[in-house]
Short mmCIF file of C-alpha atoms and ligand atoms in Angstrom, two decimals:
data_model
loop_
_atom_site.label_atom_id
_atom_site.label_comp_id
_atom_site.label_asym_id
_atom_site.label_seq_id
_atom_site.Cartn_x
_atom_site.Cartn_y
_atom_site.Cartn_z
CA UNK J 1 99.97 123.13 126.77
CA UNK J 2 103.01 121.70 125.38
CA UNK J 3 105.25 123.28 123.20
CA UNK J 4 106.49 121.56 119.99
CA UNK J 5 109.13 123.41 117.99
CA UNK J 6 109.79 122.43 114.44
CA UNK J 7 113.68 122.90 113.08
CA UNK J 8 113.57 122.56 109.29
CA UNK J 9 115.40 123.75 106.35
CA UNK J 10 112.24 124.13 104.01
CA UNK J 11 108.70 124.90 104.81
CA UNK J 12 105.69 126.05 102.79
CA UNK J 13 104.70 129.19 101.51
CA UNK J 14 108.34 130.25 102.01
CA UNK J 15 110.77 127.58 100.53
CA UNK J 16 110.14 124.40 98.91
CA UNK J 17 112.21 121.74 96.95
CA UNK J 18 110.39 118.67 97.96
CA UNK J 19 108.14 117.06 99.90
CA UNK J 20 109.47 117.82 103.19
CA UNK J 21 108.60 121.60 102.76
CA UNK J 22 104.63 120.37 102.92
CA UNK J 23 105.16 118.41 105.87
CA UNK J 24 106.62 121.25 107.78
CA UNK J 25 104.24 123.80 106.65
CA UNK J 26 101.10 121.94 107.20
CA UNK J 27 101.34 119.29 110.10
CA UNK J 28 101.90 121.84 112.81
CA UNK J 29 98.76 123.79 111.50
CA UNK J 30 96.84 120.41 112.24
CA UNK J 31 97.74 120.04 116.15
CA UNK J 32 94.82 120.44 118.42
CA UNK J 33 95.46 124.08 119.44
CA UNK J 34 93.99 123.74 123.16
CA UNK J 35 96.70 121.35 123.81
CA UNK J 36 99.78 121.92 121.63
CA UNK J 37 101.58 125.06 120.96
CA UNK J 38 103.69 124.59 117.65
CA UNK J 39 106.40 126.89 116.38
CA UNK J 40 108.83 126.36 113.18
CA UNK J 41 112.38 127.85 112.76
CA UNK J 42 113.99 127.97 109.62
CA UNK J 43 116.62 129.80 107.97
CA UNK J 44 116.07 133.28 106.63
CA UNK J 45 117.02 132.66 103.25
CA UNK J 46 117.19 136.03 101.32
CA UNK J 47 115.31 134.38 98.15
CA UNK J 48 112.10 133.78 100.47
CA UNK J 49 109.91 135.72 98.28
CA UNK J 50 109.55 139.39 98.68
CA UNK J 51 105.67 139.40 99.62
CA UNK J 52 106.37 137.28 102.91
CA UNK J 53 109.78 138.87 103.72
CA UNK J 54 108.20 142.39 103.92
CA UNK J 55 105.76 141.11 106.72
CA UNK J 56 108.37 139.58 108.41
CA UNK J 57 108.91 141.37 111.92
CA UNK J 58 112.55 141.71 113.48
CA UNK J 59 112.90 140.36 117.01
CA UNK J 60 116.08 140.59 118.21
CA UNK J 61 119.79 139.80 117.55
CA UNK J 62 122.76 138.79 119.08
CA UNK J 63 126.57 137.16 118.47
CA UNK J 64 127.55 133.43 119.08
CA UNK J 65 130.37 131.70 118.99
CA UNK J 66 130.42 128.94 116.23
CA UNK J 67 132.86 125.81 116.40
CA UNK J 68 136.83 126.60 116.72
CA UNK J 69 136.22 129.63 114.46
CA UNK J 70 137.58 132.92 115.80
CA UNK J 71 135.18 135.87 116.68
CA UNK J 72 131.33 136.07 117.02
CA UNK J 73 128.81 135.12 114.42
CA UNK J 74 125.81 137.41 113.96
CA UNK J 75 122.33 135.38 114.57
CA UNK J 76 119.24 137.74 113.74
CA UNK J 77 115.70 136.49 114.59
CA UNK J 78 112.69 137.17 112.46
CA UNK J 79 109.52 136.56 112.86
CA UNK J 80 105.98 135.91 111.02
CA UNK J 81 102.50 134.60 112.40
CA UNK J 82 100.03 132.66 109.97
CA UNK J 83 96.95 130.84 110.84
CA UNK J 84 97.83 130.72 114.58
CA UNK J 85 101.55 129.26 114.03
CA UNK J 86 104.62 131.26 114.75
CA UNK J 87 107.48 131.08 112.24
CA UNK J 88 110.85 132.28 113.24
CA UNK J 89 113.67 132.49 111.06
CA UNK J 90 117.51 132.65 111.74
CA UNK J 91 119.21 135.38 109.89
CA UNK J 92 122.79 135.39 108.66
CA UNK J 93 123.49 136.81 105.51
CA UNK J 94 126.60 134.97 104.84
CA UNK J 95 125.08 131.41 105.46
CA UNK J 96 121.51 131.85 104.51
CA UNK J 97 122.25 134.43 101.55
CA UNK J 98 122.54 133.11 97.69
CA UNK J 99 119.60 132.02 95.35
CA UNK J 100 119.12 128.38 96.62
CA UNK J 101 118.80 126.30 99.85
CA UNK J 102 121.37 123.66 98.93
CA UNK J 103 124.48 124.19 96.77
CA UNK J 104 127.99 122.86 97.67
CA UNK J 105 127.84 119.70 100.07
CA UNK J 106 130.89 121.22 102.24
CA UNK J 107 129.51 124.71 102.62
CA UNK J 108 125.95 123.24 103.18
CA UNK J 109 126.99 120.96 106.42
CA UNK J 110 128.94 124.43 107.72
CA UNK J 111 125.84 126.48 107.34
CA UNK J 112 123.40 123.71 108.69
CA UNK J 113 125.90 122.96 111.62
CA UNK J 114 125.36 126.79 112.04
CA UNK J 115 121.82 126.81 112.17
CA UNK J 116 121.55 123.85 114.08
CA UNK J 117 123.39 125.67 117.24
CA UNK J 118 121.65 129.04 116.38
CA UNK J 119 118.34 127.39 116.98
CA UNK J 120 119.21 126.32 120.38
CA UNK J 121 120.68 129.91 121.15
CA UNK J 122 117.72 131.66 119.99
CA UNK J 123 114.96 129.67 122.32
CA UNK J 124 116.29 131.07 125.62
CA UNK J 125 116.54 134.45 124.07
CA UNK J 126 112.76 134.41 122.76
CA UNK J 127 112.00 132.74 125.82
CA UNK J 128 109.98 129.77 124.08
CA UNK J 129 111.01 126.81 126.06
CA UNK J 130 110.28 123.89 124.00
CA UNK J 131 108.96 120.21 125.39
CA UNK J 132 109.67 118.76 122.24
CA UNK J 133 112.21 119.86 119.45
CA UNK J 134 111.24 117.90 116.55
CA UNK J 135 113.86 117.85 114.05
CA UNK J 136 113.65 116.93 110.19
CA UNK J 137 116.51 115.63 108.32
CA UNK J 138 120.45 116.00 108.06
CA UNK J 139 119.91 119.57 108.13
CA UNK J 140 118.28 119.70 111.58
CA UNK J 141 120.04 116.68 112.83
CA UNK J 142 122.85 117.99 115.10
CA UNK J 143 120.14 119.69 117.39
CA UNK J 144 119.80 116.47 119.79
CA UNK J 145 123.46 116.02 119.37
CA UNK J 146 124.27 119.80 120.70
CA UNK J 147 121.25 119.14 123.18
CA UNK J 148 123.13 116.42 124.88
CA UNK J 149 126.54 117.73 125.07
CA UNK J 150 127.13 121.35 124.94
CA UNK J 151 123.50 122.11 126.29
CA UNK J 152 123.28 119.53 128.62
CA UNK J 153 124.00 121.38 131.54
CA UNK J 154 121.54 124.32 130.54
CA UNK J 155 118.74 124.39 133.13
CA UNK J 156 116.57 126.17 130.24
CA UNK J 157 116.57 122.74 128.35
CA UNK J 158 116.23 120.64 131.31
CA UNK J 159 112.73 118.06 130.37
CA UNK J 160 113.10 119.15 126.62
CA UNK J 161 112.98 116.06 124.33
CA UNK J 162 113.62 115.62 120.89
CA UNK J 163 112.15 113.62 117.92
CA UNK J 164 114.35 113.19 114.87
CA UNK J 165 112.07 112.62 111.48
CA UNK J 166 113.63 111.00 108.09
CA UNK J 167 112.13 111.99 105.34
CA UNK J 168 114.82 110.84 103.36
CA UNK J 169 117.60 108.55 104.67
CA UNK J 170 119.38 109.03 101.15
CA UNK J 171 120.91 112.52 102.37
CA UNK J 172 123.08 112.55 105.31
CA UNK J 173 125.52 115.34 105.65
CA UNK J 174 128.74 113.67 105.53
CA UNK J 175 131.98 115.28 105.86
CA UNK J 176 135.33 114.57 107.20
CA UNK J 177 135.97 114.16 111.36
CA UNK J 178 138.49 117.31 110.83
CA UNK J 179 135.88 119.52 109.54
CA UNK J 180 133.17 118.22 112.05
CA UNK J 181 135.35 119.07 114.88
CA UNK J 182 136.04 122.38 113.54
CA UNK J 183 132.59 123.48 112.82
CA UNK J 184 131.06 121.91 116.07
CA UNK J 185 133.89 122.05 118.52
CA UNK J 186 132.56 118.53 120.00
CA UNK J 187 135.07 116.66 121.85
CA UNK J 188 137.07 113.85 120.12
CA UNK J 189 135.11 111.28 121.96
CA UNK J 190 132.00 111.63 120.04
CA UNK J 191 133.91 110.84 116.77
CA UNK J 192 133.69 107.20 117.34
CA UNK J 193 131.39 104.74 115.43
CA UNK J 194 128.83 104.70 118.12
CA UNK J 195 128.11 108.31 117.75
CA UNK J 196 128.70 110.72 114.94
CA UNK J 197 131.42 108.47 113.11
CA UNK J 198 130.20 106.84 109.82
CA UNK J 199 132.89 104.92 107.75
CA UNK J 200 135.95 107.02 109.12
CA UNK J 201 133.80 110.52 108.03
CA UNK J 202 131.46 112.29 110.47
CA UNK J 203 127.79 111.79 109.63
CA UNK J 204 125.11 114.39 110.85
CA UNK J 205 122.13 112.57 110.44
CA UNK J 206 123.81 109.38 112.27
CA UNK J 207 124.25 112.04 114.98
CA UNK J 208 120.68 112.80 115.03
CA UNK J 209 119.63 109.40 115.25
CA UNK J 210 121.88 108.24 117.98
CA UNK J 211 121.10 111.00 120.25
CA UNK J 212 117.41 111.54 119.41
CA UNK J 213 114.62 110.71 122.40
CA UNK J 214 112.82 109.07 119.62
CA UNK J 215 112.56 108.85 115.58
CA UNK J 216 109.95 108.90 113.25
CA UNK J 217 109.98 108.26 109.60
CA UNK J 218 107.32 108.95 107.20
CA UNK J 219 105.37 105.37 106.74
CA UNK J 220 105.23 101.91 108.23
CA UNK J 221 106.63 100.17 105.44
CA UNK J 222 109.68 102.59 105.04
CA UNK J 223 110.29 102.32 109.00
CA UNK J 224 110.73 98.41 108.48
CA UNK J 225 112.57 98.92 105.17
CA UNK J 226 115.27 101.14 106.51
CA UNK J 227 116.09 98.51 109.15
CA UNK J 228 117.51 96.30 106.03
CA UNK J 229 120.38 96.86 104.57
CA UNK J 230 119.15 97.33 100.66
CA UNK J 231 117.30 100.66 101.83
CA UNK J 232 119.52 101.46 104.84
CA UNK J 233 121.91 103.17 103.41
CA UNK J 234 124.33 102.16 105.80
CA UNK J 235 122.41 102.97 109.04
CA UNK J 236 120.35 99.96 109.12
CA UNK J 237 122.41 98.24 111.91
CA UNK J 238 122.19 101.73 114.08
CA UNK J 239 118.21 101.80 113.14
CA UNK J 240 117.81 97.93 114.22
CA UNK J 241 119.24 98.90 117.44
CA UNK J 242 117.03 101.58 118.11
CA UNK J 243 113.98 99.82 116.80
CA UNK J 244 112.06 100.37 120.00
CA UNK J 245 112.24 104.04 119.57
CA UNK J 246 111.33 104.21 116.12
CA UNK J 247 108.17 104.26 114.02
CA UNK J 248 106.30 105.35 110.90
CA UNK J 249 103.63 108.15 110.61
CA UNK J 250 102.11 108.60 107.33
CA UNK J 251 102.16 112.07 105.82
CA UNK J 252 98.85 113.91 105.08
CA UNK J 253 98.25 116.66 102.52
CA UNK J 254 96.34 119.67 102.53
CA UNK J 255 92.79 119.62 101.00
CA UNK J 256 92.48 123.09 100.88
CA UNK J 257 95.58 123.43 98.52
CA UNK J 258 95.15 120.24 96.62
CA UNK J 259 91.39 119.95 95.86
CA UNK J 260 89.91 120.08 92.37
CA UNK J 261 86.81 121.57 93.82
CA UNK J 262 88.90 124.50 95.26
CA UNK J 263 91.73 124.74 93.30
CA UNK J 264 92.04 128.19 91.30
CA UNK J 265 94.99 126.88 89.42
CA UNK J 266 93.32 124.17 86.88
CA UNK J 267 91.46 125.04 84.17
CA UNK J 268 87.88 123.70 85.09
CA UNK J 269 86.94 122.88 89.07
CA UNK J 270 85.22 119.65 89.58
CA UNK J 271 84.43 116.90 92.24
CA UNK J 272 83.22 113.78 92.52
CA UNK J 273 80.07 114.68 91.50
CA UNK J 274 81.28 115.41 87.74
CA UNK J 275 84.55 113.89 87.72
CA UNK J 276 84.37 112.56 84.28
CA UNK J 277 83.30 115.96 82.80
CA UNK J 278 85.68 117.49 84.90
CA UNK J 279 88.65 115.66 84.00
CA UNK J 280 87.89 115.65 80.33
CA UNK J 281 87.62 119.37 80.11
CA UNK J 282 91.12 119.60 82.05
CA UNK J 283 92.57 117.48 79.81
CA UNK J 284 91.57 118.87 76.55
CA UNK J 285 92.86 122.32 77.89
CA UNK J 286 96.16 121.05 78.73
CA UNK J 287 96.64 118.98 75.88
CA UNK J 288 95.83 122.64 73.73
CA UNK J 289 98.15 124.27 76.36
CA UNK J 290 101.23 121.90 75.56
CA UNK J 291 100.55 121.53 72.07
CA UNK J 292 99.61 118.03 71.92
CA UNK J 293 96.58 116.30 69.75
CA UNK J 294 93.32 117.37 71.56
CA UNK J 295 91.50 114.26 72.17
CA UNK J 296 89.76 113.36 75.10
CA UNK J 297 89.85 109.72 74.33
CA UNK J 298 93.74 109.23 74.91
CA UNK J 299 95.16 107.64 77.90
CA UNK J 300 96.75 110.64 79.30
CA UNK J 301 99.80 109.05 81.85
CA UNK J 302 101.66 111.49 84.11
CA UNK J 303 105.06 112.01 85.79
CA UNK J 304 105.43 114.60 88.36
CA UNK J 305 108.65 114.22 90.14
CA UNK J 306 112.09 115.13 91.04
CA UNK J 307 114.23 113.30 87.67
CA UNK J 308 116.25 111.28 90.33
CA UNK J 309 117.63 107.98 90.36
CA UNK J 310 115.27 107.30 93.57
CA UNK J 311 112.05 107.57 91.35
CA UNK J 312 112.26 104.91 89.41
CA UNK J 313 113.04 106.85 86.26
CA UNK J 314 115.64 104.18 84.65
CA UNK J 315 112.83 101.63 84.36
CA UNK J 316 110.69 104.09 82.27
CA UNK J 317 113.69 104.89 80.17
CA UNK J 318 113.87 101.12 79.12
CA UNK J 319 110.32 100.72 78.17
CA UNK J 320 109.53 104.27 77.27
CA UNK J 321 108.87 103.21 73.21
CA UNK J 322 106.36 100.82 74.34
CA UNK J 323 104.40 103.15 76.87
CA UNK J 324 103.93 105.54 74.08
CA UNK J 325 101.38 103.35 71.79
CA UNK J 326 98.81 105.40 69.38
CA UNK J 327 96.30 105.57 72.22
CA UNK J 328 98.98 107.25 74.86
CA UNK J 329 100.08 110.62 75.76
CA UNK J 330 102.87 110.99 78.05
CA UNK J 331 103.18 114.16 80.09
CA UNK J 332 106.41 114.83 82.28
CA UNK J 333 106.82 117.62 85.00
CA UNK J 334 110.18 117.23 86.54
CA UNK J 335 114.01 118.56 86.88
CA UNK J 336 116.80 116.60 88.18
CA UNK J 337 119.72 114.60 86.67
CA UNK J 338 120.76 115.58 83.10
CA UNK J 339 120.44 112.00 81.64
CA UNK J 340 116.57 111.74 82.47
CA UNK J 341 116.32 115.58 81.58
CA UNK J 342 117.45 114.78 78.16
CA UNK J 343 115.97 111.39 77.76
CA UNK J 344 112.43 112.90 78.13
CA UNK J 345 113.42 116.10 75.96
CA UNK J 346 114.52 113.74 73.05
CA UNK J 347 111.40 111.81 73.15
CA UNK J 348 109.01 115.09 73.11
CA UNK J 349 111.13 116.17 69.81
CA UNK J 350 110.65 112.72 68.24
CA UNK J 351 106.82 112.32 69.29
CA UNK J 352 105.48 115.68 69.32
CA UNK J 353 102.34 114.10 69.10
CA UNK J 354 102.88 111.87 72.27
CA UNK J 355 105.23 113.01 74.48
CA UNK J 356 105.55 116.28 76.18
CA UNK J 357 108.75 117.34 78.78
CA UNK J 358 108.14 120.21 80.91
CA UNK J 359 111.99 120.42 82.19
CA UNK J 360 111.36 122.73 85.44
CA UNK J 361 109.46 123.43 88.51
CA UNK J 362 106.11 124.91 88.11
CA UNK J 363 103.18 124.54 90.99
CA UNK J 364 100.65 125.67 88.58
CA UNK J 365 101.64 123.23 85.92
CA UNK J 366 101.86 120.72 88.40
CA UNK J 367 97.92 121.08 89.27
CA UNK J 368 97.11 121.23 85.98
CA UNK J 369 98.78 117.72 85.36
CA UNK J 370 96.95 116.08 88.19
CA UNK J 371 93.62 117.53 87.18
CA UNK J 372 94.02 116.30 83.56
CA UNK J 373 95.62 113.18 83.42
CA UNK J 374 94.28 109.83 84.11
CA UNK J 375 97.09 107.96 85.47
CA UNK J 376 100.22 108.96 87.29
CA UNK J 377 103.39 106.73 87.27
CA UNK J 378 105.75 106.39 90.29
CA UNK J 379 107.99 103.53 90.10
CA UNK J 380 110.01 104.61 92.87
CA UNK J 381 113.04 102.60 93.76
CA UNK J 382 112.34 103.61 97.11
CA UNK J 383 109.61 106.26 98.50
CA UNK J 384 109.60 107.28 102.23
CA UNK J 385 106.19 108.26 101.72
CA UNK J 386 105.18 110.01 98.74
CA UNK J 387 102.97 112.80 98.26
CA UNK J 388 102.48 113.09 94.59
CA UNK J 389 100.07 109.90 94.66
CA UNK J 390 98.02 111.28 97.59
CA UNK J 391 97.63 114.45 95.82
CA UNK J 392 96.80 112.37 92.48
CA UNK J 393 94.03 110.18 94.47
CA UNK J 394 92.33 113.34 95.38
CA UNK J 395 92.33 114.37 91.59
CA UNK J 396 90.73 111.55 90.49
CA UNK J 397 94.34 110.34 88.73
CA UNK J 398 94.90 106.99 89.33
CA UNK J 399 98.01 106.19 90.67
CA UNK J 400 100.33 103.30 89.16
CA UNK J 401 103.07 102.63 92.08
CA UNK J 402 105.83 100.33 92.82
CA UNK J 403 105.03 98.34 96.33
CA UNK J 404 107.87 100.09 98.39
CA UNK J 405 107.83 102.48 101.19
CA UNK J 406 104.54 104.81 101.54
CA UNK J 407 103.32 103.94 97.86
CA UNK J 408 102.57 100.34 99.31
CA UNK J 409 101.09 101.71 102.64
CA UNK J 410 98.82 104.07 100.42
CA UNK J 411 97.90 102.25 97.56
CA UNK J 412 95.95 99.23 97.41
CA UNK J 413 95.83 97.57 93.57
CA UNK J 414 92.77 97.27 91.76
CA UNK J 415 91.11 94.05 92.12
CA UNK J 416 88.68 93.62 88.94
CA UNK J 417 86.57 90.55 90.69
CA UNK J 418 85.91 91.94 93.91
CA UNK J 419 86.08 95.57 92.18
CA UNK J 420 88.10 97.01 94.88
CA UNK J 421 91.58 99.15 95.36
CA UNK J 422 92.43 103.09 94.44
CA UNK J 423 95.14 102.36 92.17
CA UNK J 424 97.61 99.68 90.15
CA UNK J 425 101.06 98.74 91.76
CA UNK J 426 103.65 95.88 90.88
CA UNK J 427 105.95 94.59 93.21
CA UNK J 428 110.10 94.08 91.80
CA UNK J 429 112.07 96.81 90.50
CA UNK J 430 111.63 95.29 86.97
CA UNK J 431 110.71 97.42 83.59
CA UNK J 432 108.92 94.62 82.02
CA UNK J 433 106.90 94.17 85.10
CA UNK J 434 105.90 97.93 85.30
CA UNK J 435 105.10 97.80 81.84
CA UNK J 436 102.71 95.23 82.18
CA UNK J 437 100.70 96.75 84.91
CA UNK J 438 100.73 99.77 82.94
CA UNK J 439 98.97 97.68 79.79
CA UNK J 440 96.84 95.98 82.77
CA UNK J 441 95.54 99.99 83.62
CA UNK J 442 95.24 100.68 79.82
CA UNK J 443 93.02 97.98 79.06
CA UNK J 444 90.89 98.92 82.59
CA UNK J 445 90.42 102.35 81.17
CA UNK J 446 89.22 101.31 77.74
CA UNK J 447 87.48 97.93 78.40
CA UNK J 448 86.12 98.04 81.76
CA UNK J 449 85.10 101.71 81.80
CA UNK J 450 82.54 101.36 84.96
CA UNK J 451 85.68 99.62 86.48
CA UNK J 452 88.05 102.57 85.80
CA UNK J 453 85.11 105.04 87.01
CA UNK J 454 84.88 103.04 90.31
CA UNK J 455 88.54 103.04 90.55
CA UNK J 456 88.66 106.98 90.50
CA UNK J 457 85.76 107.69 92.74
CA UNK J 458 87.48 105.42 95.32
CA UNK J 459 90.71 107.38 94.84
CA UNK J 460 88.94 110.80 95.29
CA UNK J 461 87.09 109.48 98.60
CA UNK J 462 90.05 108.55 100.64
CA UNK J 463 91.15 110.79 103.41
CA UNK J 464 94.73 111.27 103.63
CA UNK J 465 94.14 114.55 105.40
CA UNK J 466 96.49 115.48 108.17
CA UNK J 467 93.59 114.74 110.68
CA UNK J 468 94.83 110.93 111.52
CA UNK J 469 98.49 111.66 111.40
CA UNK J 470 98.48 114.53 113.53
CA UNK J 471 96.88 112.62 116.31
CA UNK J 472 99.86 110.22 115.90
CA UNK J 473 102.69 112.88 116.49
CA UNK J 474 100.28 114.19 119.24
CA UNK J 475 100.51 110.46 121.16
CA UNK J 476 103.69 110.18 120.45
CA UNK J 477 104.65 113.41 121.90
CA UNK J 478 102.79 112.33 124.89
CA UNK J 479 104.46 109.41 125.47
CA UNK J 480 107.99 110.91 125.09
CA UNK J 481 107.11 113.51 127.40
CA UNK J 482 105.08 111.21 129.93
CA UNK J 483 102.57 114.18 130.69
P1 ADP X 1 109.96 114.36 96.98
O1 ADP X 1 109.96 114.83 98.10
O2 ADP X 1 110.84 112.88 97.07
O3 ADP X 1 110.33 115.00 95.87
P2 ADP X 1 107.26 113.89 97.27
O4 ADP X 1 106.09 112.98 96.64
O5 ADP X 1 106.87 113.43 98.86
O6 ADP X 1 108.50 113.32 96.65
O7 ADP X 1 106.79 115.29 96.74
C1 ADP X 1 107.02 116.06 95.78
C2 ADP X 1 106.02 117.05 95.89
O8 ADP X 1 106.58 118.27 94.83
C3 ADP X 1 104.84 116.96 95.46
O9 ADP X 1 103.94 118.25 96.04
C4 ADP X 1 104.80 117.34 93.89
O10 ADP X 1 103.57 117.60 93.33
C5 ADP X 1 105.79 118.19 93.51
N1 ADP X 1 106.42 118.37 92.42
C6 ADP X 1 107.91 117.37 92.26
N2 ADP X 1 108.06 118.07 91.08
C7 ADP X 1 107.64 119.36 90.70
C8 ADP X 1 108.14 119.88 89.62
N3 ADP X 1 108.63 119.76 88.64
N4 ADP X 1 107.28 120.82 89.79
C9 ADP X 1 106.10 121.43 90.42
N5 ADP X 1 105.65 120.47 91.65
C10 ADP X 1 106.48 119.40 91.73
#
């Protein structure tokens, strides 16, 4: 039996701000339970919903030194078991209180450094000796660093290997070296450009990428892209150097949660046998709820996204007037940068019959939109994997995407001559090119109804469950461990 420990800052159903939470919450459940025992460890945030916290079980607590700080720090361990997976929570109210998982960058770095150290201190206490520690994003990236320095001679961890998964290379955890030395108590020689130093500062993710036994990211195309300067966020040289220990494994989604045939959050359940009727009912109900004209013949184009630069929203800003013609309704759900939030708010107030902007995070609204919309727009500048296009496919909502990262690996463009593909795509980061593809999609929708229907059905039949990807992770763990 191989023991796999996931170290993460987010995990559904406890805490989610993005796709990382979906992955950490669903992948461990999909391992073959006869050969792999998976556990997950994350911070015990005080804002985890009370319904779960009530069920957590206190395991133990102890005191730990932390960097060059004086005195010992409280580390509590809480536990919860669900669907055969053990979830451990690191309790320290000073670091994981508050009302959101990320806030001030400097303090975030301090608390996730504490988290990494605590994870390694906890395992011997609960006697869970991991064969693999699978670290997710910068928040867990110091674990491989500590394992190969502070814990190098600790027999408990002999044979333990690490995998570092990049869900988004843009976020790295960078601060000045002095602060890092104080937080970590690592020796000065580790803060050099071949290890933790990055442009005169220290970089947590870089540490993970240098010290982990293997690096993965969440699609093949992104694995190749991040070795180029344009997508490499300053780490492309290091990633090229580690190219032999780097691969892409596409994320899956949980079809028990994202499935129009089972979804309790949508107006009307449907599957591929009644998709046209099902989507039409969902569309009209959503139009009613959003205050848009109720008309099943309007082309409903959705955006469900963090409203940030990464997601290609400047392209949308450029041509939004041309997107919202008389036959189109644009439905937006998202939060993020103020300039994008305000643009969509403005367009909603100026075009109440064509634009709806829900500027907040709401899981149920997201499900209703996936069920109602005809197409979803994802014009990302970069996209490590992307889950929204995978969810949309399952709901018969046709993705219109830019060909980058996981979007390129999962969406094959519609070919009207051979009647193939599961979406629409454009290559260059260019607003006119995007508009051209949106207009082509509208043309197919209105003038080639059979083509559109087939496109929807092919999308609904795609299998992006965890089945395939979980097997790839298992193979990777076996390869790293050599058994
Ligand atoms: P990222 O992790 O970069 O934000 P992904 O496509 O990997 O992007 O995952 C986004 C996830 O968050 C999807 O499950 C999507 O439905 C959800 N999501 C994004 N914005 C919202 C929102 N405002 N309300 C509800 N769900 C949202």
